[in-house]
Amino acid sequence: MRFMLIMIPKGYESATPDTLPDADAIATMMKYNEDLQKAGILLALEGLHPPAAGTRVSFGNGKPVVTDGPFAEAKESVGGYWIIQVKSKEEAIEWVKRCPAGANDTIEIRQIFEPTDFSEDVQQAVEEFTERFEKSTETAPS
């Protein structure tokens, strides 16, 4: 089972565009990331720039509306994520409990859909898309 672990640091929603994480916090988090990697469960991870450096595209009236950050209505914001592959949600929770997150941080755990969660016709469509996508990336110029 794959899970996305979503880091939600309190206050990040109002951080300036040039805000960077503390170097000591990064070093501590890198140890945790290495533990995930050594356990063979880490598939991906990334940190994200603050929302003030982001852009949203909304479709409220059927037409795209582009809004640059910061976003006044934001109560919380994603600061980064991990994607892990473990045997159960309980195992994902146990790994999250080991994270050296700060006192104001929250980590949301969300299971990622797998093709097998869907009907056979949807699985077939996903498989066909994946094959086309992989072929197109193999032939794409570097």
mmCIF file with all atom_site columns, N, CA, C and O in Angstrom, residues 64-86:
data_model
loop_
_atom_site.group_PDB
_atom_site.id
_atom_site.type_symbol
_atom_site.label_atom_id
_atom_site.label_alt_id
_atom_site.label_comp_id
_atom_site.label_asym_id
_atom_site.label_entity_id
_atom_site.label_seq_id
_atom_site.pdbx_PDB_ins_code
_atom_site.Cartn_x
_atom_site.Cartn_y
_atom_site.Cartn_z
_atom_site.occupancy
_atom_site.B_iso_or_equiv
_atom_site.pdbx_formal_charge
_atom_site.auth_seq_id
_atom_site.auth_comp_id
_atom_site.auth_asym_id
_atom_site.auth_atom_id
_atom_site.pdbx_PDB_model_num
ATOM 1  N N  . PRO A 1 64 ? -10.896 29.081 -16.132 1.00 0.00 ? 64 PRO A N  1
ATOM 2  C CA . PRO A 1 64 ? -9.779  29.173 -15.208 1.00 0.00 ? 64 PRO A CA 1
ATOM 3  C C  . PRO A 1 64 ? -9.504  30.609 -14.758 1.00 0.00 ? 64 PRO A C  1
ATOM 4  O O  . PRO A 1 64 ? -9.489  31.528 -15.580 1.00 0.00 ? 64 PRO A O  1
ATOM 5  N N  . VAL A 1 65 ? -9.334  30.776 -13.449 1.00 0.00 ? 65 VAL A N  1
ATOM 6  C CA . VAL A 1 65 ? -8.970  32.058 -12.866 1.00 0.00 ? 65 VAL A CA 1
ATOM 7  C C  . VAL A 1 65 ? -7.656  31.851 -12.123 1.00 0.00 ? 65 VAL A C  1
ATOM 8  O O  . VAL A 1 65 ? -7.567  30.998 -11.234 1.00 0.00 ? 65 VAL A O  1
ATOM 9  N N  . VAL A 1 66 ? -6.632  32.620 -12.491 1.00 0.00 ? 66 VAL A N  1
ATOM 10 C CA . VAL A 1 66 ? -5.301  32.473 -11.907 1.00 0.00 ? 66 VAL A CA 1
ATOM 11 C C  . VAL A 1 66 ? -5.123  33.498 -10.797 1.00 0.00 ? 66 VAL A C  1
ATOM 12 O O  . VAL A 1 66 ? -5.367  34.686 -10.984 1.00 0.00 ? 66 VAL A O  1
ATOM 13 N N  . THR A 1 67 ? -4.682  33.011 -9.615  1.00 0.00 ? 67 THR A N  1
ATOM 14 C CA . THR A 1 67 ? -4.441  33.878 -8.456  1.00 0.00 ? 67 THR A CA 1
ATOM 15 C C  . THR A 1 67 ? -3.062  33.565 -7.899  1.00 0.00 ? 67 THR A C  1
ATOM 16 O O  . THR A 1 67 ? -2.761  32.409 -7.590  1.00 0.00 ? 67 THR A O  1
ATOM 17 N N  . ASP A 1 68 ? -2.233  34.590 -7.776  1.00 0.00 ? 68 ASP A N  1
ATOM 18 C CA . ASP A 1 68 ? -0.917  34.399 -7.177  1.00 0.00 ? 68 ASP A CA 1
ATOM 19 C C  . ASP A 1 68 ? -1.024  34.495 -5.663  1.00 0.00 ? 68 ASP A C  1
ATOM 20 O O  . ASP A 1 68 ? -1.855  35.216 -5.126  1.00 0.00 ? 68 ASP A O  1
ATOM 21 N N  . GLY A 1 69 ? -0.130  33.744 -4.978  1.00 0.00 ? 69 GLY A N  1
ATOM 22 C CA . GLY A 1 69 ? -0.085  33.777 -3.516  1.00 0.00 ? 69 GLY A CA 1
ATOM 23 C C  . GLY A 1 69 ? 0.487   35.086 -3.030  1.00 0.00 ? 69 GLY A C  1
ATOM 24 O O  . GLY A 1 69 ? 1.006   35.872 -3.816  1.00 0.00 ? 69 GLY A O  1
ATOM 25 N N  . PRO A 1 70 ? 0.327   35.404 -1.761  1.00 0.00 ? 70 PRO A N  1
ATOM 26 C CA . PRO A 1 70 ? -0.248  34.555 -0.721  1.00 0.00 ? 70 PRO A CA 1
ATOM 27 C C  . PRO A 1 70 ? -1.771  34.499 -0.828  1.00 0.00 ? 70 PRO A C  1
ATOM 28 O O  . PRO A 1 70 ? -2.386  35.333 -1.483  1.00 0.00 ? 70 PRO A O  1
ATOM 29 N N  . PHE A 1 71 ? -2.338  33.509 -0.159  1.00 0.00 ? 71 PHE A N  1
ATOM 30 C CA . PHE A 1 71 ? -3.769  33.276 -0.225  1.00 0.00 ? 71 PHE A CA 1
ATOM 31 C C  . PHE A 1 71 ? -4.383  33.580 1.133   1.00 0.00 ? 71 PHE A C  1
ATOM 32 O O  . PHE A 1 71 ? -4.196  32.841 2.102   1.00 0.00 ? 71 PHE A O  1
ATOM 33 N N  . ALA A 1 72 ? -5.126  34.677 1.208   1.00 0.00 ? 72 ALA A N  1
ATOM 34 C CA . ALA A 1 72 ? -5.661  35.169 2.474   1.00 0.00 ? 72 ALA A CA 1
ATOM 35 C C  . ALA A 1 72 ? -6.555  34.148 3.174   1.00 0.00 ? 72 ALA A C  1
ATOM 36 O O  . ALA A 1 72 ? -6.582  34.079 4.400   1.00 0.00 ? 72 ALA A O  1
ATOM 37 N N  . GLU A 1 73 ? -7.276  33.344 2.423   1.00 0.00 ? 73 GLU A N  1
ATOM 38 C CA . GLU A 1 73 ? -8.226  32.408 3.024   1.00 0.00 ? 73 GLU A CA 1
ATOM 39 C C  . GLU A 1 73 ? -7.570  31.130 3.526   1.00 0.00 ? 73 GLU A C  1
ATOM 40 O O  . GLU A 1 73 ? -8.227  30.304 4.145   1.00 0.00 ? 73 GLU A O  1
ATOM 41 N N  . ALA A 1 74 ? -6.276  30.934 3.283   1.00 0.00 ? 74 ALA A N  1
ATOM 42 C CA . ALA A 1 74 ? -5.596  29.703 3.692   1.00 0.00 ? 74 ALA A CA 1
ATOM 43 C C  . ALA A 1 74 ? -5.439  29.641 5.210   1.00 0.00 ? 74 ALA A C  1
ATOM 44 O O  . ALA A 1 74 ? -4.946  30.576 5.831   1.00 0.00 ? 74 ALA A O  1
ATOM 45 N N  . LYS A 1 75 ? -5.896  28.544 5.798   1.00 0.00 ? 75 LYS A N  1
ATOM 46 C CA . LYS A 1 75 ? -5.739  28.336 7.237   1.00 0.00 ? 75 LYS A CA 1
ATOM 47 C C  . LYS A 1 75 ? -4.567  27.430 7.531   1.00 0.00 ? 75 LYS A C  1
ATOM 48 O O  . LYS A 1 75 ? -4.029  27.420 8.624   1.00 0.00 ? 75 LYS A O  1
ATOM 49 N N  . GLU A 1 76 ? -4.185  26.612 6.559   1.00 0.00 ? 76 GLU A N  1
ATOM 50 C CA . GLU A 1 76 ? -3.008  25.760 6.668   1.00 0.00 ? 76 GLU A CA 1
ATOM 51 C C  . GLU A 1 76 ? -2.500  25.485 5.269   1.00 0.00 ? 76 GLU A C  1
ATOM 52 O O  . GLU A 1 76 ? -3.207  25.693 4.287   1.00 0.00 ? 76 GLU A O  1
ATOM 53 N N  . SER A 1 77 ? -1.249  25.030 5.196   1.00 0.00 ? 77 SER A N  1
ATOM 54 C CA . SER A 1 77 ? -0.648  24.849 3.888   1.00 0.00 ? 77 SER A CA 1
ATOM 55 C C  . SER A 1 77 ? 0.324   23.677 3.909   1.00 0.00 ? 77 SER A C  1
ATOM 56 O O  . SER A 1 77 ? 0.960   23.410 4.929   1.00 0.00 ? 77 SER A O  1
ATOM 57 N N  . VAL A 1 78 ? 0.451   23.014 2.796   1.00 0.00 ? 78 VAL A N  1
ATOM 58 C CA . VAL A 1 78 ? 1.379   21.894 2.668   1.00 0.00 ? 78 VAL A CA 1
ATOM 59 C C  . VAL A 1 78 ? 2.803   22.426 2.527   1.00 0.00 ? 78 VAL A C  1
ATOM 60 O O  . VAL A 1 78 ? 3.067   23.307 1.713   1.00 0.00 ? 78 VAL A O  1
ATOM 61 N N  . GLY A 1 79 ? 3.704   21.876 3.331   1.00 0.00 ? 79 GLY A N  1
ATOM 62 C CA . GLY A 1 79 ? 5.105   22.272 3.268   1.00 0.00 ? 79 GLY A CA 1
ATOM 63 C C  . GLY A 1 79 ? 5.980   21.256 2.550   1.00 0.00 ? 79 GLY A C  1
ATOM 64 O O  . GLY A 1 79 ? 7.092   21.564 2.142   1.00 0.00 ? 79 GLY A O  1
ATOM 65 N N  . GLY A 1 80 ? 5.473   20.050 2.408   1.00 0.00 ? 80 GLY A N  1
ATOM 66 C CA . GLY A 1 80 ? 6.233   19.000 1.736   1.00 0.00 ? 80 GLY A CA 1
ATOM 67 C C  . GLY A 1 80 ? 5.503   17.682 1.874   1.00 0.00 ? 80 GLY A C  1
ATOM 68 O O  . GLY A 1 80 ? 4.423   17.617 2.471   1.00 0.00 ? 80 GLY A O  1
ATOM 69 N N  . TYR A 1 81 ? 6.112   16.628 1.322   1.00 0.00 ? 81 TYR A N  1
ATOM 70 C CA . TYR A 1 81 ? 5.459   15.324 1.386   1.00 0.00 ? 81 TYR A CA 1
ATOM 71 C C  . TYR A 1 81 ? 6.477   14.202 1.226   1.00 0.00 ? 81 TYR A C  1
ATOM 72 O O  . TYR A 1 81 ? 7.593   14.404 0.738   1.00 0.00 ? 81 TYR A O  1
ATOM 73 N N  . TRP A 1 82 ? 6.086   13.038 1.652   1.00 0.00 ? 82 TRP A N  1
ATOM 74 C CA . TRP A 1 82 ? 6.788   11.782 1.397   1.00 0.00 ? 82 TRP A CA 1
ATOM 75 C C  . TRP A 1 82 ? 5.776   10.839 0.756   1.00 0.00 ? 82 TRP A C  1
ATOM 76 O O  . TRP A 1 82 ? 4.593   10.910 1.056   1.00 0.00 ? 82 TRP A O  1
ATOM 77 N N  . ILE A 1 83 ? 6.242   9.932  -0.073  1.00 0.00 ? 83 ILE A N  1
ATOM 78 C CA . ILE A 1 83 ? 5.428   8.816  -0.524  1.00 0.00 ? 83 ILE A CA 1
ATOM 79 C C  . ILE A 1 83 ? 6.162   7.565  -0.076  1.00 0.00 ? 83 ILE A C  1
ATOM 80 O O  . ILE A 1 83 ? 7.355   7.392  -0.383  1.00 0.00 ? 83 ILE A O  1
ATOM 81 N N  . ILE A 1 84 ? 5.451   6.748  0.690   1.00 0.00 ? 84 ILE A N  1
ATOM 82 C CA . ILE A 1 84 ? 6.044   5.519  1.204   1.00 0.00 ? 84 ILE A CA 1
ATOM 83 C C  . ILE A 1 84 ? 5.194   4.326  0.778   1.00 0.00 ? 84 ILE A C  1
ATOM 84 O O  . ILE A 1 84 ? 4.013   4.484  0.468   1.00 0.00 ? 84 ILE A O  1
ATOM 85 N N  . GLN A 1 85 ? 5.816   3.155  0.778   1.00 0.00 ? 85 GLN A N  1
ATOM 86 C CA . GLN A 1 85 ? 5.084   1.925  0.486   1.00 0.00 ? 85 GLN A CA 1
ATOM 87 C C  . GLN A 1 85 ? 5.282   0.989  1.669   1.00 0.00 ? 85 GLN A C  1
ATOM 88 O O  . GLN A 1 85 ? 6.409   0.583  1.967   1.00 0.00 ? 85 GLN A O  1
ATOM 89 N N  . VAL A 1 86 ? 4.173   0.700  2.351   1.00 0.00 ? 86 VAL A N  1
ATOM 90 C CA . VAL A 1 86 ? 4.178   -0.148 3.540   1.00 0.00 ? 86 VAL A CA 1
ATOM 91 C C  . VAL A 1 86 ? 3.027   -1.141 3.447   1.00 0.00 ? 86 VAL A C  1
ATOM 92 O O  . VAL A 1 86 ? 2.218   -1.085 2.526   1.00 0.00 ? 86 VAL A O  1
#
